[in-house]
GROMACS .gro file of C-alpha atoms in nm:
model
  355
    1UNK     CA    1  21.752   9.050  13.577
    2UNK     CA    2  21.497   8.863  13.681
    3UNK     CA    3  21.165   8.777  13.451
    4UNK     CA    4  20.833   8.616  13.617
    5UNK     CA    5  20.595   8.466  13.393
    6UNK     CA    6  20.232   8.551  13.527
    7UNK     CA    7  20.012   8.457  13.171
    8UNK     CA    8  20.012   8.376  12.853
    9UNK     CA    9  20.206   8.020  12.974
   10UNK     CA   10  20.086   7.679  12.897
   11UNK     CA   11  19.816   7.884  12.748
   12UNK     CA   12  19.726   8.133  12.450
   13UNK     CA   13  19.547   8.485  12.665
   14UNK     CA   14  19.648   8.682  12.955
   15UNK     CA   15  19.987   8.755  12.850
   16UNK     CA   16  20.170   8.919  13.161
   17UNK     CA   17  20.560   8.925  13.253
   18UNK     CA   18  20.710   9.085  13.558
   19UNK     CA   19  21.035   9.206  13.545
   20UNK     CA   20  21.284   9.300  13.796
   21UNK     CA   21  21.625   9.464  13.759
   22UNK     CA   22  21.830   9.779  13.826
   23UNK     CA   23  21.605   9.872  14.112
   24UNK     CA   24  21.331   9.877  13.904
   25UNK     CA   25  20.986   9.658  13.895
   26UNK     CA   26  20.821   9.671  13.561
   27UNK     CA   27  20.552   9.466  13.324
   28UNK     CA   28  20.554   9.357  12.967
   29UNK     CA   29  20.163   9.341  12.870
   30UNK     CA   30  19.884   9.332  13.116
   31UNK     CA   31  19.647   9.119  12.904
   32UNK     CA   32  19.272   8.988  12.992
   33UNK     CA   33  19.218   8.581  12.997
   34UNK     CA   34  18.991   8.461  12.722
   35UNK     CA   35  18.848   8.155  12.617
   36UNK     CA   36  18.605   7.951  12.861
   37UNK     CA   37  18.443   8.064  13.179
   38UNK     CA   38  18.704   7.913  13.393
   39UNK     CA   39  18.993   8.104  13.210
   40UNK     CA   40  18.804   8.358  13.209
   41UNK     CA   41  18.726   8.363  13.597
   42UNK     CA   42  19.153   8.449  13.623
   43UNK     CA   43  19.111   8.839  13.542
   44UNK     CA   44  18.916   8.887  13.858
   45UNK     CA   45  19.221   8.734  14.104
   46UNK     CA   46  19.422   8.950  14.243
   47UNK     CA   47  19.764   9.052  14.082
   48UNK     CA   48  20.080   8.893  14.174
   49UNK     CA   49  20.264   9.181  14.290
   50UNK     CA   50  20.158   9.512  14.462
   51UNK     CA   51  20.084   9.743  14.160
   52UNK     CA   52  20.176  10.054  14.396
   53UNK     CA   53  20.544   9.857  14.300
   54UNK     CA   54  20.586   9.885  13.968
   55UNK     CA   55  20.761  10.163  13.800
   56UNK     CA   56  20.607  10.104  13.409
   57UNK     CA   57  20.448   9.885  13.185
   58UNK     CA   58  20.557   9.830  12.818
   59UNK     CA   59  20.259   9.723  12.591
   60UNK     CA   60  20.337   9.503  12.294
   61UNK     CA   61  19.999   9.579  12.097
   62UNK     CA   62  19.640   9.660  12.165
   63UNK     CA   63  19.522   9.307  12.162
   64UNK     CA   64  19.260   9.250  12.473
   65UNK     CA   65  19.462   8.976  12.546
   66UNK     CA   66  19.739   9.179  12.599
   67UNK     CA   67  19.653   9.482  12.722
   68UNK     CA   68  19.258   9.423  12.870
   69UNK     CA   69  19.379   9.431  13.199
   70UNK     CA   70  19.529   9.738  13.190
   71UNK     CA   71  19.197   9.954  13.331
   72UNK     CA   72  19.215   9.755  13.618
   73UNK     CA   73  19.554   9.776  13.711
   74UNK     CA   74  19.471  10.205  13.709
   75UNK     CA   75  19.155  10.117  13.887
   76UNK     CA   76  19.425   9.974  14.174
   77UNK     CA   77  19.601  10.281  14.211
   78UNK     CA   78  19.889  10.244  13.909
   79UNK     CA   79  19.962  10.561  13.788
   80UNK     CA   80  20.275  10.521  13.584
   81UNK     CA   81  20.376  10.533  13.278
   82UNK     CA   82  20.236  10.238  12.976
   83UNK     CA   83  20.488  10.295  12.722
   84UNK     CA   84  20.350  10.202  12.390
   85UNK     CA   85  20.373  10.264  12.009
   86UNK     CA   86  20.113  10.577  11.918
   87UNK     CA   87  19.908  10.337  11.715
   88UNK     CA   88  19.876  10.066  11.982
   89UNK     CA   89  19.779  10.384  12.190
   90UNK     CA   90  19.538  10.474  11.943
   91UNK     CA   91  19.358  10.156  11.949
   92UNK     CA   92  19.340  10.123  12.326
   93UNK     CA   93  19.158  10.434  12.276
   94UNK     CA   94  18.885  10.253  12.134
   95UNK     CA   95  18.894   9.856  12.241
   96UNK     CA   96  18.950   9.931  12.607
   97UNK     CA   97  18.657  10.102  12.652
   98UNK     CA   98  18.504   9.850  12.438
   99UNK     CA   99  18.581   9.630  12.645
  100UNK     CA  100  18.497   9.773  12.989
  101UNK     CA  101  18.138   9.848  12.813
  102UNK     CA  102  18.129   9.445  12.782
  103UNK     CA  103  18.265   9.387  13.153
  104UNK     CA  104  17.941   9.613  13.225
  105UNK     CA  105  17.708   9.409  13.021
  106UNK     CA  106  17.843   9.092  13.156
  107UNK     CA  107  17.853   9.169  13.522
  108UNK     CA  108  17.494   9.282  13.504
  109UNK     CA  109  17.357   8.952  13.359
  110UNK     CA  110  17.558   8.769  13.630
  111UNK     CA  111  17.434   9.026  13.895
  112UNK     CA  112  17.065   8.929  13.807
  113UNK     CA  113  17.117   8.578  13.886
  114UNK     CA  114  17.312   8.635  14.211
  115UNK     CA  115  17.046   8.833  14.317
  116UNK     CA  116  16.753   8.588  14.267
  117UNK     CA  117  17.000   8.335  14.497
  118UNK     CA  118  17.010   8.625  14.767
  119UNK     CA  119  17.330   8.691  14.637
  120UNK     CA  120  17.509   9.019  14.679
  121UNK     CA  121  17.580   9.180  14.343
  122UNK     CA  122  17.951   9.175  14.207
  123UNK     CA  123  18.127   9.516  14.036
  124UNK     CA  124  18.243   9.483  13.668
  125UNK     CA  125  18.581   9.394  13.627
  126UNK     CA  126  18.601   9.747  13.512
  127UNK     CA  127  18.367   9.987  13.335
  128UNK     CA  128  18.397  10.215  13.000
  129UNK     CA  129  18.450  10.514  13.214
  130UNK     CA  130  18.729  10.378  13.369
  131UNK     CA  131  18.940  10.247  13.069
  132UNK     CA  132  18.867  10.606  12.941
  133UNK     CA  133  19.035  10.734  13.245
  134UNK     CA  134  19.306  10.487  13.244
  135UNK     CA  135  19.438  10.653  12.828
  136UNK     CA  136  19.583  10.935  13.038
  137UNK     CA  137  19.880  10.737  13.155
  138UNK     CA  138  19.987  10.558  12.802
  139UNK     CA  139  20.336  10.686  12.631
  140UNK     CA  140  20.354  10.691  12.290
  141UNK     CA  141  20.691  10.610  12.113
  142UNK     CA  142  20.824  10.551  11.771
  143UNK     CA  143  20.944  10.254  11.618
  144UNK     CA  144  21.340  10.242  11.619
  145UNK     CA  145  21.380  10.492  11.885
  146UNK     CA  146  21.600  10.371  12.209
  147UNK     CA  147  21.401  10.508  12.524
  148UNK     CA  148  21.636  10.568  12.829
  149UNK     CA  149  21.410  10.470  13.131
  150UNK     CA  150  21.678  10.559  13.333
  151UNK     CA  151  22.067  10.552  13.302
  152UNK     CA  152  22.039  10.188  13.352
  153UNK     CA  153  21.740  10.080  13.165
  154UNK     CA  154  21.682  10.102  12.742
  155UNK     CA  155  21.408   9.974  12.514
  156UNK     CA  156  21.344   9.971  12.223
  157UNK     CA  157  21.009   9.872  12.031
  158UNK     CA  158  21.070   9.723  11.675
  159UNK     CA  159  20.781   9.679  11.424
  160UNK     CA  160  20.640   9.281  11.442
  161UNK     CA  161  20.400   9.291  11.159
  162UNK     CA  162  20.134   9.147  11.401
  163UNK     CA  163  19.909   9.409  11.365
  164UNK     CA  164  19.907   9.812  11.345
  165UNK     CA  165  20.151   9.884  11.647
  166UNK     CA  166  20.233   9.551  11.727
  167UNK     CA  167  20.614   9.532  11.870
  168UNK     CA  168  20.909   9.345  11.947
  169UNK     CA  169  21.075   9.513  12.285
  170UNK     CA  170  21.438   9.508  12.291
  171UNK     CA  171  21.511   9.573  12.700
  172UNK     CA  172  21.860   9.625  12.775
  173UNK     CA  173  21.912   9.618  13.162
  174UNK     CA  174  22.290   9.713  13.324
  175UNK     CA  175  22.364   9.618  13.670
  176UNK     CA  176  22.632   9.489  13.899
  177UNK     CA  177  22.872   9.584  13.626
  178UNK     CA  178  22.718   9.406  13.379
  179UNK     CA  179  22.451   9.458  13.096
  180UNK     CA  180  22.159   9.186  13.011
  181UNK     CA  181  21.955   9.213  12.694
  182UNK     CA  182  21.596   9.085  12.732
  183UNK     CA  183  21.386   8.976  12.383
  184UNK     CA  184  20.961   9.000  12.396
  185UNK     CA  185  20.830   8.930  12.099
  186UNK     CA  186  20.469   8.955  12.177
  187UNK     CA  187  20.251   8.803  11.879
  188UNK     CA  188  20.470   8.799  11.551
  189UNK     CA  189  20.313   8.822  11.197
  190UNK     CA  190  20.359   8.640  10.887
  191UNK     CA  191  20.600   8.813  10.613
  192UNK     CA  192  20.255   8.855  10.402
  193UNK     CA  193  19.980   9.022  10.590
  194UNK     CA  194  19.865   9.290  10.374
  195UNK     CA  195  19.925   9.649  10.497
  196UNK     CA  196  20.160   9.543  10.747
  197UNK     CA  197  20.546   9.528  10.722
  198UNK     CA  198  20.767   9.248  10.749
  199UNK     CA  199  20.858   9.176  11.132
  200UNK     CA  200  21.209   9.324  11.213
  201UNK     CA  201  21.441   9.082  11.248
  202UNK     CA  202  21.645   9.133  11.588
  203UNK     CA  203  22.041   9.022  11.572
  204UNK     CA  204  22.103   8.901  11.912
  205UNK     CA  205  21.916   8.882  12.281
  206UNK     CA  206  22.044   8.732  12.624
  207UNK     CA  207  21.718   8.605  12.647
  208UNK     CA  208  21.400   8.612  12.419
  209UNK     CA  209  21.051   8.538  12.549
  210UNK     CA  210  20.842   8.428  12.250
  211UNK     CA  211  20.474   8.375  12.165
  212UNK     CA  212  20.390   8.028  11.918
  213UNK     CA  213  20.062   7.985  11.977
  214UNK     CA  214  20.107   7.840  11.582
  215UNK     CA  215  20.428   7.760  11.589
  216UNK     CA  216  20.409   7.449  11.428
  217UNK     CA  217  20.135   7.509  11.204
  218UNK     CA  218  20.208   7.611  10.824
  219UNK     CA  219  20.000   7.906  10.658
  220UNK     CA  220  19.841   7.903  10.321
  221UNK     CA  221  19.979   8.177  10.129
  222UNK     CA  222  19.803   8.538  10.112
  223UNK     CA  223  19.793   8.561   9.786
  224UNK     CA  224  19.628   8.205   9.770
  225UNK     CA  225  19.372   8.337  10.024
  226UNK     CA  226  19.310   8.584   9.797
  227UNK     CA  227  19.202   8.370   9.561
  228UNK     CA  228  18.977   8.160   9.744
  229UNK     CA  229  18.827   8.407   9.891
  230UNK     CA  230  18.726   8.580   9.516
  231UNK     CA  231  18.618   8.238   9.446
  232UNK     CA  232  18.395   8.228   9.705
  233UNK     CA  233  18.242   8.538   9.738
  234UNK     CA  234  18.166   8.571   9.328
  235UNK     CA  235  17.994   8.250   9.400
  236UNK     CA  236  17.785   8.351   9.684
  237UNK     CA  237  17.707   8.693   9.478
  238UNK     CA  238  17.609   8.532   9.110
  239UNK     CA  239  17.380   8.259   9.289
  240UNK     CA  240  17.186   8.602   9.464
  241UNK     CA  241  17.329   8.542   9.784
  242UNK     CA  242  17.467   8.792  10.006
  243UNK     CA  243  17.808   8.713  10.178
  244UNK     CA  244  17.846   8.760  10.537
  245UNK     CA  245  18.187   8.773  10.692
  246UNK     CA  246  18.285   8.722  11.030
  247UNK     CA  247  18.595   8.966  11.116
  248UNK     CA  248  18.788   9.094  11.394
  249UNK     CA  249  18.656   9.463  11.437
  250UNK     CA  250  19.086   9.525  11.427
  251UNK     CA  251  19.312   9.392  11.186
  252UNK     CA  252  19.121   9.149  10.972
  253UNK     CA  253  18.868   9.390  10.897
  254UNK     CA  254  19.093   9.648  10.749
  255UNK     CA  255  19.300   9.298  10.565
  256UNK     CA  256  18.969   9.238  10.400
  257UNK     CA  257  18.878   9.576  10.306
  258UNK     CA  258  19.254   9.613  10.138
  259UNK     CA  259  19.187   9.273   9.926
  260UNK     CA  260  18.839   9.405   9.854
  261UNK     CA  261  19.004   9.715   9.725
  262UNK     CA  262  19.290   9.511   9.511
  263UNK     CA  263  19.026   9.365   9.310
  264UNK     CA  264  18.778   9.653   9.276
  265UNK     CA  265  19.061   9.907   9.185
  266UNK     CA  266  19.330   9.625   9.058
  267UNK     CA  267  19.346   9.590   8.657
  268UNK     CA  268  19.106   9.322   8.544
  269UNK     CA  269  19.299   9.095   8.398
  270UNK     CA  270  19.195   8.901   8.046
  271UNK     CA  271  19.105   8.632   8.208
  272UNK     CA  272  18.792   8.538   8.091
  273UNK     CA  273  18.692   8.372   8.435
  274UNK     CA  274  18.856   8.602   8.612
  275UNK     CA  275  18.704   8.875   8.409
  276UNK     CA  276  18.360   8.717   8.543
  277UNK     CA  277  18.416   8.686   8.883
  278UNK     CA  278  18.546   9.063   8.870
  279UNK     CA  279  18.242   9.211   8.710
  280UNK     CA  280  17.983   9.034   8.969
  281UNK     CA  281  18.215   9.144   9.237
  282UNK     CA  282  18.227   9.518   9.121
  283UNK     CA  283  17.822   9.523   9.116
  284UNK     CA  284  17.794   9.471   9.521
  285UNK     CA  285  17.781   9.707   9.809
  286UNK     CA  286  18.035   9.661  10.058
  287UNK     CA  287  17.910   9.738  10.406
  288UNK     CA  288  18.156   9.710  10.770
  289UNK     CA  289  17.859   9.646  11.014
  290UNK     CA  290  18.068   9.732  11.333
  291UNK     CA  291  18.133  10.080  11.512
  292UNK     CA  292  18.441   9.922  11.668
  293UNK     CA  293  18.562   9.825  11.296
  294UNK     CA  294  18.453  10.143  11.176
  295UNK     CA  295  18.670  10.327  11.425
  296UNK     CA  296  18.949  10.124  11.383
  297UNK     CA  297  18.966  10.185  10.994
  298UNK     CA  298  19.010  10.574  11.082
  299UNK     CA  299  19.319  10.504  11.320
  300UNK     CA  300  19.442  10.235  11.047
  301UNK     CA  301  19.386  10.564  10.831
  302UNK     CA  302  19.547  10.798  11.034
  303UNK     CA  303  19.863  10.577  11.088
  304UNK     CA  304  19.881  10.492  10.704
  305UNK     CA  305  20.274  10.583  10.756
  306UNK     CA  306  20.343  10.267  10.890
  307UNK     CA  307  20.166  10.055  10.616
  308UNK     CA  308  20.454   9.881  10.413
  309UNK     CA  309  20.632   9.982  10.098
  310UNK     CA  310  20.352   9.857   9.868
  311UNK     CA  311  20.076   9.992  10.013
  312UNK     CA  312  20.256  10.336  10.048
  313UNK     CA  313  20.311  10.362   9.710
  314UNK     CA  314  19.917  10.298   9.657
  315UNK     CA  315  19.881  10.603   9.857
  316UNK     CA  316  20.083  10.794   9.685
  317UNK     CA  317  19.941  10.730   9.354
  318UNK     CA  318  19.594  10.871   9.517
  319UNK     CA  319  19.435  10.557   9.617
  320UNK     CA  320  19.332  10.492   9.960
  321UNK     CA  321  19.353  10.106  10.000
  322UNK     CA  322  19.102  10.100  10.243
  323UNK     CA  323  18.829  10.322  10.056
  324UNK     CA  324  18.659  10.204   9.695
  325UNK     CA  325  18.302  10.294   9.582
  326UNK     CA  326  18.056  10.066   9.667
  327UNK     CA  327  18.220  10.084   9.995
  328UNK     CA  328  17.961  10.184  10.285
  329UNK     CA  329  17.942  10.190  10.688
  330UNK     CA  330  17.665  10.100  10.918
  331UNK     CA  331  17.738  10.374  11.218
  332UNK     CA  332  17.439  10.345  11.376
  333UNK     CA  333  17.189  10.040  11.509
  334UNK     CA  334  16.906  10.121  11.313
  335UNK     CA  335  17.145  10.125  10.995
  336UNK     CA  336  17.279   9.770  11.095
  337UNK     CA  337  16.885   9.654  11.134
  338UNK     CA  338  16.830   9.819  10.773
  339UNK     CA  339  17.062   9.576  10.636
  340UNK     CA  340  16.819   9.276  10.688
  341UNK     CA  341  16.523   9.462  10.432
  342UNK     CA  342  16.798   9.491  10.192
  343UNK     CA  343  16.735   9.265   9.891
  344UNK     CA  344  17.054   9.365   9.684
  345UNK     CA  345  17.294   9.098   9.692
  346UNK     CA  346  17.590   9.237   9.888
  347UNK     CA  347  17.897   9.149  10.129
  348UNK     CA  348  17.910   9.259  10.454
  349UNK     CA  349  18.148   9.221  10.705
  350UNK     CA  350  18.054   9.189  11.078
  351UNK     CA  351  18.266   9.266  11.323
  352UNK     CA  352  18.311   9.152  11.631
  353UNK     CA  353  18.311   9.465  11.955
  354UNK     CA  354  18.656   9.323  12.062
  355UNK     CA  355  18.934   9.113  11.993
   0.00000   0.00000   0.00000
């Protein structure tokens, strides 16, 4: 076996791994480069190998920075399988096309300055269309499940509590006799993130390829966050104020919208300044200003079987962790615009188009 790492080294986006063994050429991830404009510049170079060569992809998660360069590997000619989880399928349904509507927008501001130098104007990266397109070729598998590629290939994808989807591939590769077990983590979560499951914890690898991007950072505790966060918002609210919160369309939205929901629907406790905090809490509309977000909730929604013990047996008491009244969404732009004549207090949490 042979691994080649082509992203996502000495460096957070772009995470991309070429793999070779038992006859077989295949990618983990296919991710886009973030950050500045000189990272950035990296999706449009060439790939390192001839994508006519390789015989599958495996996709960690939906994260852009992990799968954003998957349209233009199809616009290239690939036309085998991405094996996936259904719910990291589920999101590429909506953030790659998200995504290739931004590669539009941004192409055509560039274009607009390369033709006032005479310039001749540049194609986007890739378009909506074409991400659209590109959903015909992903796989969807189940957690737990060994997938024979072949009679010499076997993965495996293992929940990693990263996000919805989000896996740890177990590859094992035989050849010449013997049999090599390959580890990709992709990006692991904490043991706390609300809705999400513990990552599984994998008993042995040959070799594991892991992401610590904060590796050596410690993290408060979520139900310290939780805290702070009532703290502040309750502030925000009882001084008139209206709360704005910048949030990943996927995954922290839906985290926020589950706390939201533990302390609209929770018991109030006796408290007294708890109790207060509470009741100026309960009196605000809750509004997800985001059509990405608001998309993403319904797939979060419609994949509420892989939510973790707790928050399954909210569900089956009849609650719906990410619903609670109060709770509204702004679908269209002249309901987003609406939001500025409002003079309710109120939180409202803005979404960014893609993560």
């Amino acid at each position: 076996m042979k691994i080649t790492f082509l992203g996502a080294t000495k460096m957070v986006t772009g995470s991309n791994f070429l793999v070779e063994g038992a006859g077989k050429k295949f990618l983990v991830d296919c991710g886009m480069y973030q950050g500045s404009a000189r990272d950035e510049m990296e999706n449009n170079e060439p790939f390192a190998y001839n994508v006519h060569d390789i015989d599958f992809v495996l996709l960690t998660h939906a994260h852009i920075d992990h799968s954003g360069r998957i349209p233009k590997l199809y616009t290239e000619g690939y036309r085998n399988p991405v094996i996936t989880t259904k719910a990291s399928r589920d999101l590429c349904s909506i953030m790659l096309p998200d995504s290739g509507h931004i590669q539009e927008q941004e192409i055509e501001w560039r274009n607009r300055k390369r033709v006032r130098e005479g310039k001749k104007p540049l194609p986007p990266l890739y378009t909506a269309q074409d991400a659209l397109d590109c959903m015909e070729i992903f796989q969807a598998v189940s957690y737990d499940e060994i997938v024979d590629i072949d009679e010499n290939i076997h993965v495996r994808f293992n929940d990693a509590g990263h996000m919805l989807g989000s896996a740890i591939i177990e590859i094992w590769v035989n050849e010449d006799g013997k049999e090599t077990k390959a580890v990709f983590t992709g990006d692991l979560g904490n043991n706390d993130i609300p809705l999400l499951s513990s990552p599984t914890m994998i008993e042995r690898a040959d070799y594991l390829v892991m992401e610590s991007t904060y590796g050596g950072r410690l993290h408060m505790r979520n139900d310290d966050k939780a805290n702070l966060f009532l703290d502040i918002v309750s502030e925000t609210l009882k001084q008139g104020g209206t709360v704005v919160i910048p949030s990943f369309a996927v995954g922290r939205t839906q985290e926020i919208l589950y706390e939201l929901n533990n302390i609209k629907d929770g018991p109030c406790s006796e408290d007294f300044d708890f109790k207060a905090k509470y009741d100026t809490l309960m009196k605000a509309p809750v509004y997800v200003d985001s059509p990405l977000a608001i998309s993403a909730t319904e797939i979060f929604r419609d994949n509420a079987e892989l939510f973790d013990e707790e928050t399954q047996a909210i569900i089956k008491s009849g609650d719906n962790p990410l619903e609670f009244d109060g709770l509204q969404f702004t679908r269209t732009a002249d309901e987003s615009k609406a939001l500025n004549e409002k003079e309710e207090s109120a939180i409202i949490i803005s979404a960014s188009r893609y993560v």
